[in-house]
Amino acid sequence: MNLRVLQQPVTVLKGIGSKTGKLFEKCGITTIEELLRYYPKGYDIFDPPISLAEVQDGMHCALCCTLVGEPSIGFYSGKTVMRLKGTDGSGQITLSYFNAPYLKKVLQAGEQKVFRGVVKKGGNTLSMDQPKFYTTEEYLLLQNSMQPNYSLVKGLSNHTIQKAMKEAFLEFPSDQDLLPEEIRKEEGFVSLFLALHDIHFPKDRDSYLQARKRLAFDEFYFFLARLKERKEAESTSKNHWKMIETADTSRLVEALPYELTQGQQKVFQDIRQDLCSDHTMNRLIQGDVGSGKTILAFLALLMCASNGFQGAIMAPTAVLAAQHFAQFTELTRRYHLPIHPVLLTGSSSAREKKEIYHAIAAGEYNVIVGTHALFQEKVIYKNLALVVTDEQHRFGVRQRDFLAGKGRDVHVLSMSATPIPRSLALILYADLQVSTLKERPDNRKPIKNAIVDASYRQKAYQLIIKKVREGRQAYIICPMVEEGELEGVQNVTAYTQMLSRLLPNDIRMEKLHGRMRSEEKDRIMENFAAHHIDVLISTTVIEVGINVPNASVMMIEDAQRFGLAQLHQLRGRVGRGEAQSFCIFVDPSGG
């Protein structure tokens, strides 16, 4: 099978020059295959028109109306507004267009058009703002079709992508497929060519569903194939760091000011058995925010240190690593434990790093806390026996393997707050033993969630103001850093400016995003934790981070753009204290 032609640069396609090629590159598209795999984010479905008598407030629909009377021209907030009346015999609707006086010549009384948009219903009146309009003949050709919408960057249009797609399919060897024909027939799958074509240009819902079924199968099949290869490559290895149970862990458990839950006791028993067994541990602890994963990681590291070995814990952010280091240092000091911890992050000075590298290699530190800096080439461990990864979904397999490769067949303990059904976890983490913590602290109230459209924003702002007045704090999440990255998507820069005009002046706001220097990010997050900031407008950089129990409101803009795991992680920033917490998911499309 020869699909190498799809690895050609996208710029070989007709109509894509270097300038357009750079726009495609911003979307992650450099080859023809990447273009074909750039699936629509959604579709405009052109349903048949309905009558005015059937419409409901907020409904997105098509209406076939005859224009009546002369349009009225007025002014509103500095804009020219043209209003027209339309009727279909069952009712009447007002159609408004802003700064488009030229439409007066296009939309004239007596003409019948199909208007498509969102209906607003107030009392007995109906209205539509800026509806798209078509002749009845134009709409009949579109009816029941699905027009794709793509994620765009500034300067790139749906039309440009669709045009490029058509050119790409001219290069696609339609007789080539990754699945044998007998399997396709047996399972009822369409060909790869047809699946890709119909995901971009579906004739109807059925062709779209058939395309999605085939592409979903391909993704899952190759995922499982890679997982199988990995599992076979990681066949159970001999435990080169066999440990014995020591009095230190039992002494700490008894001395803690709280009792481990039954779930924690069971998981720690599993960890102890793993570390003492004949085989290397590879275990995942799954548990919601506040379920007690960190103390279990510390107990594992303590057991490792008590046996004379080194252990490392890798966190996805410097702030989270510093939080772990502070907690571990305090536990070590308070309970006189045989642990010598050190913090190693990218922000450590060159001199500090050199000293830390030397001490780690000499075995002076037996618990090393840090970020990706832990697996830098210069870091050499004396006898690394255990690697703990916090928020393990944030690290790629290669990153975790690279750190684990710093020692010989080291034990690996991963932690995640992302909820995964057990049946799915057995597939996703087939090479891991999975332990689940189900209990939550008794003083935590369930978070109240709401999925809303853009019209709810003002109510959300009022809730934020109310909670800040009560001494609480809030997060507002935007997908992008600044304007122009993706059209129609909220960004931190513009949102902060807008909110500074809407909220009272005494409410302290700050923005945060991944393009800031590490020192600046850390300073802002520390200020938020110290309650020097009331409202933090941020990208997903706070998906994992410091613990701020005082934060009780999370508002996520363009929530439809995030995956469920990411939304769960973001929501986990609130609900950490005793106060009632709220999470507001804003979907501007109303979907």
Coordinates of C-alpha atoms in Angstrom, one line a residue, residues 78-82 96-103:
G78 CA -23.4 54.2 17.4
K79 CA -24.6 51.7 14.8
T80 CA -27.0 52.0 11.9
V81 CA -29.9 49.5 12.4
M82 CA -32.2 48.5 9.6
S96 CA -32.6 43.5 12.2
Y97 CA -29.3 44.2 10.4
F98 CA -26.5 46.4 11.7
N99 CA -24.4 48.8 9.6
A100 CA -25.7 47.3 6.4
P101 CA -27.9 50.0 4.8
Y102 CA -27.1 48.5 1.3
L103 CA -29.5 45.6 2.2

